[in-house]
Tab-separated table of C-alpha atoms and ligand atoms in Angstrom:
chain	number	residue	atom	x	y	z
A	26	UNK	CA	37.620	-78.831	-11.472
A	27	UNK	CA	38.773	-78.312	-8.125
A	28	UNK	CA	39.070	-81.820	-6.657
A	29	UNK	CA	42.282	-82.357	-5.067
A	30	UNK	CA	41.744	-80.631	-1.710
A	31	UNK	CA	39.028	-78.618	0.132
A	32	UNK	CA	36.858	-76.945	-1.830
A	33	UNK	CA	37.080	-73.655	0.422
A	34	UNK	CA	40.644	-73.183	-0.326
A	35	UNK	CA	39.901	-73.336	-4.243
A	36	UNK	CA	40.882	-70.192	-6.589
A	37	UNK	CA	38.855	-69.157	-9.469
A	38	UNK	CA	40.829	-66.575	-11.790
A	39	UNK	CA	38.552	-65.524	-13.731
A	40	UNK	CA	40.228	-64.214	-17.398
A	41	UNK	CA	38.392	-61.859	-20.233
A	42	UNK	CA	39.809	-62.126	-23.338
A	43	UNK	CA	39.256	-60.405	-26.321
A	44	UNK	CA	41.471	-60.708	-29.213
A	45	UNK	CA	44.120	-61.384	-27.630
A	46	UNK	CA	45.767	-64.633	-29.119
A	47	UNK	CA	49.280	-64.132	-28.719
A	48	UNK	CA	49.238	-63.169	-25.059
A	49	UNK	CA	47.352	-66.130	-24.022
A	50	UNK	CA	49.988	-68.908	-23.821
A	51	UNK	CA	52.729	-66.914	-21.988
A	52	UNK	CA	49.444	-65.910	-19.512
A	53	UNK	CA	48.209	-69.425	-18.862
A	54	UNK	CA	51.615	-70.168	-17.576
A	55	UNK	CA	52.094	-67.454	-15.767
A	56	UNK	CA	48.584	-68.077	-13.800
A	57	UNK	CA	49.297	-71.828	-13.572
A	58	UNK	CA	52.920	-71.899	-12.042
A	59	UNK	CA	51.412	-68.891	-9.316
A	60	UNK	CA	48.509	-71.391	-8.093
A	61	UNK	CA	51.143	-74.087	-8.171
A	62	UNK	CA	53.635	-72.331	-6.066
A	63	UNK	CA	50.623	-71.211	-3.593
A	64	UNK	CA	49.635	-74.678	-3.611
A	65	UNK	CA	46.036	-74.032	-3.897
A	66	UNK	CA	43.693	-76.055	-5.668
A	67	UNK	CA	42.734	-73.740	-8.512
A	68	UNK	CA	40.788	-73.507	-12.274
A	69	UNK	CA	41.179	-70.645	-14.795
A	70	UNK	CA	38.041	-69.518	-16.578
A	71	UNK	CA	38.711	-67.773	-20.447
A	72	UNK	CA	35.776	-65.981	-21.272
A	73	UNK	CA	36.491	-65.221	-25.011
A	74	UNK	CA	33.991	-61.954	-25.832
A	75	UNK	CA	33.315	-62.256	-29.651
A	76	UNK	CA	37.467	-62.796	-30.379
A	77	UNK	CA	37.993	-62.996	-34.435
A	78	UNK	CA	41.879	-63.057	-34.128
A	79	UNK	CA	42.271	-67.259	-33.711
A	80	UNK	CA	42.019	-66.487	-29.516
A	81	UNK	CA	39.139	-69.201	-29.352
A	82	UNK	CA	41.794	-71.876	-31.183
A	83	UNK	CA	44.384	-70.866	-29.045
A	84	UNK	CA	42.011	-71.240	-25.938
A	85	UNK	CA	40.974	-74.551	-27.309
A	86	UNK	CA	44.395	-75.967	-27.132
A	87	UNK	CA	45.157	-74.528	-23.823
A	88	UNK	CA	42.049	-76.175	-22.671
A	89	UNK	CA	43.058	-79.495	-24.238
A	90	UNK	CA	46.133	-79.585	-22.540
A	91	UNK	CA	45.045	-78.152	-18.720
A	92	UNK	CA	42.081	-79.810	-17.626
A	93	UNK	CA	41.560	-77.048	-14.947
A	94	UNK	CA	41.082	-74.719	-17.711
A	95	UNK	CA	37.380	-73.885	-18.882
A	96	UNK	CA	36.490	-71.835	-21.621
A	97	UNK	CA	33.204	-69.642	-22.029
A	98	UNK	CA	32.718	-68.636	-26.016
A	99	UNK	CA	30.555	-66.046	-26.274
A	100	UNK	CA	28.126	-65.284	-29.632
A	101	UNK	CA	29.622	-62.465	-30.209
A	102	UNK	CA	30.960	-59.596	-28.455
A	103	UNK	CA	29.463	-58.639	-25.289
A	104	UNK	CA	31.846	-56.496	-23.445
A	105	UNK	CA	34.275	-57.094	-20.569
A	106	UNK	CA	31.780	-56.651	-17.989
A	107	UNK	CA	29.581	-59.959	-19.376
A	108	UNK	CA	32.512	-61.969	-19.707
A	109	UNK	CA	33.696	-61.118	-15.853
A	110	UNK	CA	29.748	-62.145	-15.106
A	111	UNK	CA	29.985	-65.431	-17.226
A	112	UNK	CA	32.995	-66.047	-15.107
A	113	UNK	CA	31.717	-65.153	-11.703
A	114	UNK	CA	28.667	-67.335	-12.664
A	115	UNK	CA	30.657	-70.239	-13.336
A	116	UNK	CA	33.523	-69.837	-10.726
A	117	UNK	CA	33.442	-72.505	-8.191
A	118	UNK	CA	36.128	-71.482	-5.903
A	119	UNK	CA	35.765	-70.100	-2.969
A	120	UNK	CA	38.097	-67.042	-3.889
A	121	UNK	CA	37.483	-65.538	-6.973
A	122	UNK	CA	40.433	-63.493	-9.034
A	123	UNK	CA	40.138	-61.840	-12.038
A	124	UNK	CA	42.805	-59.854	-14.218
A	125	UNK	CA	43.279	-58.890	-17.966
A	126	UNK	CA	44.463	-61.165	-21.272
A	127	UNK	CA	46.945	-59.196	-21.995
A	128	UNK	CA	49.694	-59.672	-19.257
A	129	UNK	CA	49.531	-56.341	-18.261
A	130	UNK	CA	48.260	-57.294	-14.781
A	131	UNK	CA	50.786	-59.729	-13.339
A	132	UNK	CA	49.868	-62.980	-11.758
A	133	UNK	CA	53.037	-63.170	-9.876
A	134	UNK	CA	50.519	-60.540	-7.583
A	135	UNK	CA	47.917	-62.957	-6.536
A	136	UNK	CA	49.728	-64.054	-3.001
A	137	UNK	CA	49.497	-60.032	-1.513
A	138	UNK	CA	46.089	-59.914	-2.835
A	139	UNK	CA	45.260	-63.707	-0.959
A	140	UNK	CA	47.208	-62.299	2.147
A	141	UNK	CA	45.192	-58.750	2.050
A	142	UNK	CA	41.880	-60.902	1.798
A	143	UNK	CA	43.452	-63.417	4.696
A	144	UNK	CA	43.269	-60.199	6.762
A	145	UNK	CA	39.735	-60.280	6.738
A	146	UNK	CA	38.753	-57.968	3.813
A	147	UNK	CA	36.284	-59.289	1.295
A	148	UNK	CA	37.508	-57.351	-2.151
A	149	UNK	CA	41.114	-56.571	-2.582
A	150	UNK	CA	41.619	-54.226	-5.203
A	151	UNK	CA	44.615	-53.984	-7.299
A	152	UNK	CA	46.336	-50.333	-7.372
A	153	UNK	CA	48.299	-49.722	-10.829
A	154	UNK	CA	50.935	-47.259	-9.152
A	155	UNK	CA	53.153	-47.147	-11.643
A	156	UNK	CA	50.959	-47.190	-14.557
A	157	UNK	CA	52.400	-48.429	-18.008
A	158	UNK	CA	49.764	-46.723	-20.282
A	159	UNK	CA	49.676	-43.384	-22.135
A	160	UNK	CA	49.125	-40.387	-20.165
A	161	UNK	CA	46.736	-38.014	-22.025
A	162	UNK	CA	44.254	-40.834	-23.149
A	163	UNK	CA	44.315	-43.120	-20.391
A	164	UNK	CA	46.144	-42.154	-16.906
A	165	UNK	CA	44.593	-38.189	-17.351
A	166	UNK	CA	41.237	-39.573	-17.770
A	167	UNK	CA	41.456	-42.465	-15.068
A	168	UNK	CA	42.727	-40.039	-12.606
A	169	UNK	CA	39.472	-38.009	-12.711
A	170	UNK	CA	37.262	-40.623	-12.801
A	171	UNK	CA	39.298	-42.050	-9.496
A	172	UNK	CA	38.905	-38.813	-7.792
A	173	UNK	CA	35.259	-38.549	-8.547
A	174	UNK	CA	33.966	-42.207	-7.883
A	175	UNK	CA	35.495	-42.064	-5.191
A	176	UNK	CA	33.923	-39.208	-4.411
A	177	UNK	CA	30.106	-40.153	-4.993
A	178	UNK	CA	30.381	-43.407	-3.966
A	179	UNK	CA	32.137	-42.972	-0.907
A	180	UNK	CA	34.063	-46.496	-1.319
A	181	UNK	CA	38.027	-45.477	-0.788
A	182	UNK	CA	40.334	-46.689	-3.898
A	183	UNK	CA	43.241	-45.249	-5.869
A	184	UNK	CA	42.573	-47.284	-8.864
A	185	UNK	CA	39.012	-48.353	-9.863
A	186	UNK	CA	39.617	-49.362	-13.470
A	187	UNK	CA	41.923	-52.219	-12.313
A	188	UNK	CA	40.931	-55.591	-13.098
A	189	UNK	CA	43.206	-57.431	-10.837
A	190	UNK	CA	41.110	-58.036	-7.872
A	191	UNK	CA	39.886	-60.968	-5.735
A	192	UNK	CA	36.642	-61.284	-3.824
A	193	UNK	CA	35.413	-63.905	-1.640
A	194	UNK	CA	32.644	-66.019	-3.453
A	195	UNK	CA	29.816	-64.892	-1.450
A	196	UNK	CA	30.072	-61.367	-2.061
A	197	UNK	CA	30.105	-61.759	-5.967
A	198	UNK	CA	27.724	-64.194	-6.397
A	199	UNK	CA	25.254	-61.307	-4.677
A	200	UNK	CA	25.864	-58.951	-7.212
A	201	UNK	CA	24.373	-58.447	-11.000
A	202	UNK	CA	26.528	-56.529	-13.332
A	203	UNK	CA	25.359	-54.378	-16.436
A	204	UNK	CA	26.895	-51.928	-18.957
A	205	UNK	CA	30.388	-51.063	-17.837
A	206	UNK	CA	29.796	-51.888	-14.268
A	207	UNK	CA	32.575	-54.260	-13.338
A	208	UNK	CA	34.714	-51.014	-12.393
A	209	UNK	CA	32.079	-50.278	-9.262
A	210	UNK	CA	31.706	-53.847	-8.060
A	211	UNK	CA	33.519	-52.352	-4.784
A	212	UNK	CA	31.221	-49.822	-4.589
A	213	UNK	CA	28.081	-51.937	-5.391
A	214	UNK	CA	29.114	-54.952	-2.696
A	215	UNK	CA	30.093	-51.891	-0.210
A	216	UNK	CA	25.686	-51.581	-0.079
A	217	UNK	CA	26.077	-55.114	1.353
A	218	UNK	CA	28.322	-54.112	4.098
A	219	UNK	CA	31.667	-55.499	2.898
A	220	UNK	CA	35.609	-54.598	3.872
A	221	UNK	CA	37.087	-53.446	0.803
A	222	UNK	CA	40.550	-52.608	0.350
A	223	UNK	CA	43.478	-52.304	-1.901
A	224	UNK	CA	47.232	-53.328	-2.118
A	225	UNK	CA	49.900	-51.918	-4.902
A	226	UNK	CA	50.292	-53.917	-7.900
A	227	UNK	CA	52.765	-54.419	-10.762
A	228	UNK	CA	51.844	-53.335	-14.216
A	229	UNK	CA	53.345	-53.810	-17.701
A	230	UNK	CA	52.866	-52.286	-20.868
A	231	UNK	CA	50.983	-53.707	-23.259
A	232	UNK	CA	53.058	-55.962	-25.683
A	233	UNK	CA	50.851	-57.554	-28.239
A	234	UNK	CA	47.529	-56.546	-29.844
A	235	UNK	CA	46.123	-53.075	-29.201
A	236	UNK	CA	44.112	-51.584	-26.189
A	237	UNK	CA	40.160	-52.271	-26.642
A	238	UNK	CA	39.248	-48.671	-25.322
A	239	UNK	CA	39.597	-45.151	-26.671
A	240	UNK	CA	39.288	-42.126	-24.441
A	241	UNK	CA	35.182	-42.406	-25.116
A	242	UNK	CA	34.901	-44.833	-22.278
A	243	UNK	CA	35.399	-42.285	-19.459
A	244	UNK	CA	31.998	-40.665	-20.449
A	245	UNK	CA	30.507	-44.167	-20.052
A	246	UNK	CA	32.255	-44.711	-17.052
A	247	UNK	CA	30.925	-41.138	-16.056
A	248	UNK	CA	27.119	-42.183	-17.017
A	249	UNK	CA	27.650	-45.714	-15.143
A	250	UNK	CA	28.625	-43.349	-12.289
A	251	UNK	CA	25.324	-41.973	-11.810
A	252	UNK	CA	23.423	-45.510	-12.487
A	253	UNK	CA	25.965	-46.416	-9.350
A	254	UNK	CA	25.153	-43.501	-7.344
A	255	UNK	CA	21.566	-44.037	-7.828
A	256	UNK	CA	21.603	-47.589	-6.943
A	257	UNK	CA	23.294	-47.088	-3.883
A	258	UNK	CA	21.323	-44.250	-2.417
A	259	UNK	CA	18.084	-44.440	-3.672
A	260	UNK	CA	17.232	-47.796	-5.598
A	261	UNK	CA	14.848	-48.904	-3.115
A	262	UNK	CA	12.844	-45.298	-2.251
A	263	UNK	CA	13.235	-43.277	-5.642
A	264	UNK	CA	10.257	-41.134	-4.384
A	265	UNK	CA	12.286	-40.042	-1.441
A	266	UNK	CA	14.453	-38.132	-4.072
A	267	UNK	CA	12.379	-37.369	-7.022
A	268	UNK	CA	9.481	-36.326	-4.701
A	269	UNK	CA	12.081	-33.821	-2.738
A	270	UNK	CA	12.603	-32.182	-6.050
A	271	UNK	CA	9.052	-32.088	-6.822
A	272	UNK	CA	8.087	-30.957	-3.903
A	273	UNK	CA	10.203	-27.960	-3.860
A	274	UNK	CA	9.396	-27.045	-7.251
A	275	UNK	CA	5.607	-27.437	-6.531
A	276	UNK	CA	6.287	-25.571	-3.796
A	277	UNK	CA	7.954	-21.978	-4.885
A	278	UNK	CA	5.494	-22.022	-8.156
A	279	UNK	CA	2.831	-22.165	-5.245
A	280	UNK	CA	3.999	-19.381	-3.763
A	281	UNK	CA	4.630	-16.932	-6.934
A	282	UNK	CA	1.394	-17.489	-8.384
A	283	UNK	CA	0.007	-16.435	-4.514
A	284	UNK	CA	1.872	-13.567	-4.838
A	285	UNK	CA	0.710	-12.577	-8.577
A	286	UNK	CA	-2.439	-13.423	-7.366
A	287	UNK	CA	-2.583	-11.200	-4.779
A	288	UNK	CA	-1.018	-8.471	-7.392
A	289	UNK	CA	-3.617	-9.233	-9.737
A	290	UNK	CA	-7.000	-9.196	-7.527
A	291	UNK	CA	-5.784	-6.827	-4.073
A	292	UNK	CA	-3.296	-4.455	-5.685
A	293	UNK	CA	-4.820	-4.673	-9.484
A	294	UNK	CA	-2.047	-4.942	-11.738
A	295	UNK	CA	-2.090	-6.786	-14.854
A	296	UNK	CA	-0.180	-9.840	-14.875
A	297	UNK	CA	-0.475	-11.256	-18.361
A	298	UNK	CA	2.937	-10.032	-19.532
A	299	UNK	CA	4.707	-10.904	-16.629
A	300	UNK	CA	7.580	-13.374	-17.124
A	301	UNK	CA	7.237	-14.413	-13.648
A	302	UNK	CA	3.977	-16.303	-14.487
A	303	UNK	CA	5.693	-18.297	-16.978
A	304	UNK	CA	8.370	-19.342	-14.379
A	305	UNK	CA	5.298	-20.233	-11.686
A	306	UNK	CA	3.068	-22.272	-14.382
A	307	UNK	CA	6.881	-24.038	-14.994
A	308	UNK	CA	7.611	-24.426	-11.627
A	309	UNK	CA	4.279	-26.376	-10.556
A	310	UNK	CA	4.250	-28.595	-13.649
A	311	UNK	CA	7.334	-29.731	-13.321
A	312	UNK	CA	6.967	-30.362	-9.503
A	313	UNK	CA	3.535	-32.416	-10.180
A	314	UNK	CA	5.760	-34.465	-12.995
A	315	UNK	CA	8.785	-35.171	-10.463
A	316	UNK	CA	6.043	-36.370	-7.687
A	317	UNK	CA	4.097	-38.669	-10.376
A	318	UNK	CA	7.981	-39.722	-11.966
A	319	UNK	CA	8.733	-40.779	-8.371
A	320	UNK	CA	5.935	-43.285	-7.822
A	321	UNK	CA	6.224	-44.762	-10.844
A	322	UNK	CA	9.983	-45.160	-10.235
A	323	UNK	CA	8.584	-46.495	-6.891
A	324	UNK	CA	6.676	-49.260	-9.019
A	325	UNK	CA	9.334	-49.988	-11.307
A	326	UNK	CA	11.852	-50.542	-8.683
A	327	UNK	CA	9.223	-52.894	-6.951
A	328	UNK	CA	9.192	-54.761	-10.177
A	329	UNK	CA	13.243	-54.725	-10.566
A	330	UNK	CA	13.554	-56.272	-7.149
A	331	UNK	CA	10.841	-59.142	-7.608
A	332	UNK	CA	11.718	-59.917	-11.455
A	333	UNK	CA	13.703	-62.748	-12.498
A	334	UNK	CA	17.076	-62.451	-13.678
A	335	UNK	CA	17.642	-61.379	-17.180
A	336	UNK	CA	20.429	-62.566	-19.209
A	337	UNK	CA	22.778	-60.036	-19.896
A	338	UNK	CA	25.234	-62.652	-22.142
A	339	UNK	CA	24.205	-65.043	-24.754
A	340	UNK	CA	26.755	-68.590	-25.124
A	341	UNK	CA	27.595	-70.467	-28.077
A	342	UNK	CA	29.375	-73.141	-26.469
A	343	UNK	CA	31.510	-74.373	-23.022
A	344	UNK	CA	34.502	-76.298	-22.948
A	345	UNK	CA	35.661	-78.449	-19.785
A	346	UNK	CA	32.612	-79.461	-17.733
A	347	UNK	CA	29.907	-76.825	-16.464
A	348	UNK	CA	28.850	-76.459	-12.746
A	349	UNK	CA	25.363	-78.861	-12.197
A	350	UNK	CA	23.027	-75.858	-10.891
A	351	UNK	CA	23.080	-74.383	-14.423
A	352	UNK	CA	24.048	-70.465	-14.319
A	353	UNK	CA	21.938	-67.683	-15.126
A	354	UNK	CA	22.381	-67.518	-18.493
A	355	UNK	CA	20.318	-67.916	-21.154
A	356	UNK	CA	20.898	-70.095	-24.236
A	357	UNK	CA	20.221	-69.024	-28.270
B	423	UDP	N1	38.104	-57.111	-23.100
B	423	UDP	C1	36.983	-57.916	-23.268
B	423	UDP	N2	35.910	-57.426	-23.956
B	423	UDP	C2	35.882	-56.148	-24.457
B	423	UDP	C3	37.013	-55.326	-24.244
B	423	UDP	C4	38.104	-55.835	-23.559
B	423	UDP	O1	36.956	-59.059	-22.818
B	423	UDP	O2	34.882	-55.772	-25.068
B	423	UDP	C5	39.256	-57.636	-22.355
B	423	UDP	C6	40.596	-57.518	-23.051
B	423	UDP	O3	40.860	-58.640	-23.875
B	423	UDP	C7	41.554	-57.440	-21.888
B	423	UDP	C8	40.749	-56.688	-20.832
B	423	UDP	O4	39.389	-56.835	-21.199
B	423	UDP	O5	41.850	-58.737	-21.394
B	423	UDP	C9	41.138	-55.225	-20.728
B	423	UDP	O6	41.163	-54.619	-21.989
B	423	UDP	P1	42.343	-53.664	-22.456
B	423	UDP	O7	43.654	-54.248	-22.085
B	423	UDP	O8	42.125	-53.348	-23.898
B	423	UDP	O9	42.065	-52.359	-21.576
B	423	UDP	P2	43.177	-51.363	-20.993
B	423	UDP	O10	44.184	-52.202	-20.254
B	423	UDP	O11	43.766	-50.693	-22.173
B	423	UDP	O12	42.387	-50.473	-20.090
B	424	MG	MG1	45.264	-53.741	-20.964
């Protein structure tokens, strides 16, 4: 409910929580007195992702005593991504912030992120620089998958796992989110010609309840990686890279089985036990399958861009009142 003032000023923190009950209370205060003191108009969005620890009663009373407080249940759990896209869905502020439940991203870092986005930018990323996690599982892992997203993507961050960000409404209500995606938003929005940038935020350890992730997510995060690359390079002409493979497959088989040929009918040697044919007959079926995977990829894409939405969540119930224009969610 942002009511008070201008709605362009408004702030939308946006908050998934799973299992998480204990940290909630000290969080909510936290959030609130940092809006206060920037005297913004603001509302805080829970997303609770399939909780089973009492977070939902918790969030309930919380809600019951802040009216700018809403609170997204979800049927059960859907991951952290759909609960940031049930939030951005919902957010009605023009300046959208998200961070974790469990006060390891401090609120008390909103104003450099506002005055970093004041500068012009459109995402402000959060930088963990003194990371409070464990090294081997978590900060060994992370600083790979830094090195190489940023890499392949091309988008310049330190810290891409950070949740602590803010983005200007327009730019994330332009963006659908899948799988573990919420990490590449950057990257994604940077296809739409956006300033990105980062500032250095606090970070605490971890005091209640136990991380949600093992060390299995960086191979997700690896596979996302190539979903990301893909999307951003070649989403709209898959034939252009499919077909370049193809071609140069279909291409050097071409030219061996020329040459056998030629051994076979000018100089008249046998060529049946010739490994070399094998590689040939490989070479040119695999090229024609690349060219034919291309423009169906071609087809399929031209049926991504034109489809409607599909859900990616599924909610049981909203408290606080819901936007008019109904989000894109679908109800079960
Ligand atoms: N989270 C969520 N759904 C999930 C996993 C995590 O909403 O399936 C939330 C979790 O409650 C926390 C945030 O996402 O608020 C980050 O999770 P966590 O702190 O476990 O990750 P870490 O900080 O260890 O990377
Ligand atoms: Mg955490």
């Amino acid at each position: 409910m942002i009511a008070a003032a201008p709605a362009k000023t408004g702030l939308s923190v946006i908050v998934p929580v799973l299992n998480e009950a204990e940290s909630l209370p000290e969080l909510e205060r936290q959030i609130r007195e940092t809006c206060v003191r920037l005297s913004r108009t603001y509302e805080i969005i829970f997303i609770d992702d399939g909780s089973t620890d009492g977070t939902f009663e918790v969030l309930k009373g919380l809600c019951a005593a802040n009216p700018l407080i809403r609170v997204v249940r979800f049927r059960k759990n859907f991951g952290q991504t759909a609960a940031l896209a049930a939030g951005f869905d919902r957010a009605r502020g023009e300046i959208i912030l998200t961070l974790d439940a469990d006060l390891q991203n401090d609120p008390s870092d909103f104003p450099s992120l506002l005055a970093k986005l004041d500068e012009g930018y459109d995402i402000v990323s959060g930088w963990r620089q003194k990371r409070k996690d464990r090294f081997i599982t978590r900060r060994l892992p992370s600083i790979l998958a830094n090195w190489l997203i940023s890499r392949i993507t091309g988008v310049k961050l330190h810290d891409y796992g950070c949740t602590l960000k803010a983005f200007r409404r327009d730019v994330i209500k332009n963006i659908r989110l899948y799988g573990e995606l919420h990490r590449f938003i950057p990257a994604l929005a940077s296809k739409m010609g956006v300033a990105v940038s980062e500032v250095k935020v606090n970070h605490r350890p971890r005091r209640h309840g136990k991380s949600k992730y093992t060390i299995s997510r960086t191979v997700r995060v690896v596979l996302d990686l190539l979903t990301v690359k893909f999307l951003l390079s070649y989403s709209t002409r898959p034939l252009q890279i499919f077909g370049l493979f193809g071609i140069v497959s279909l291409l050097a088989g071409t030219v061996i089985s020329a040459w056998l040929a030629y051994e076979r009918l000018i100089l008249r040697v046998a060529i049946g036990g010739r490994p070399l044919l094998l590689l040939a007959v490989l070479l040119i079926v695999i090229g024609i399958q690349f060219i034919t995977l291309g423009l169906l990829a071609e087809i399929m894409v031209r049926a991504y861009h034109e489809a409607a939405h599909q859900p990616t969540y599924f909610v049981r119930e909203v408290l606080g009142d819901e936007p008019q224009d109904p989000p894109g969610d679908a109800r079960a």
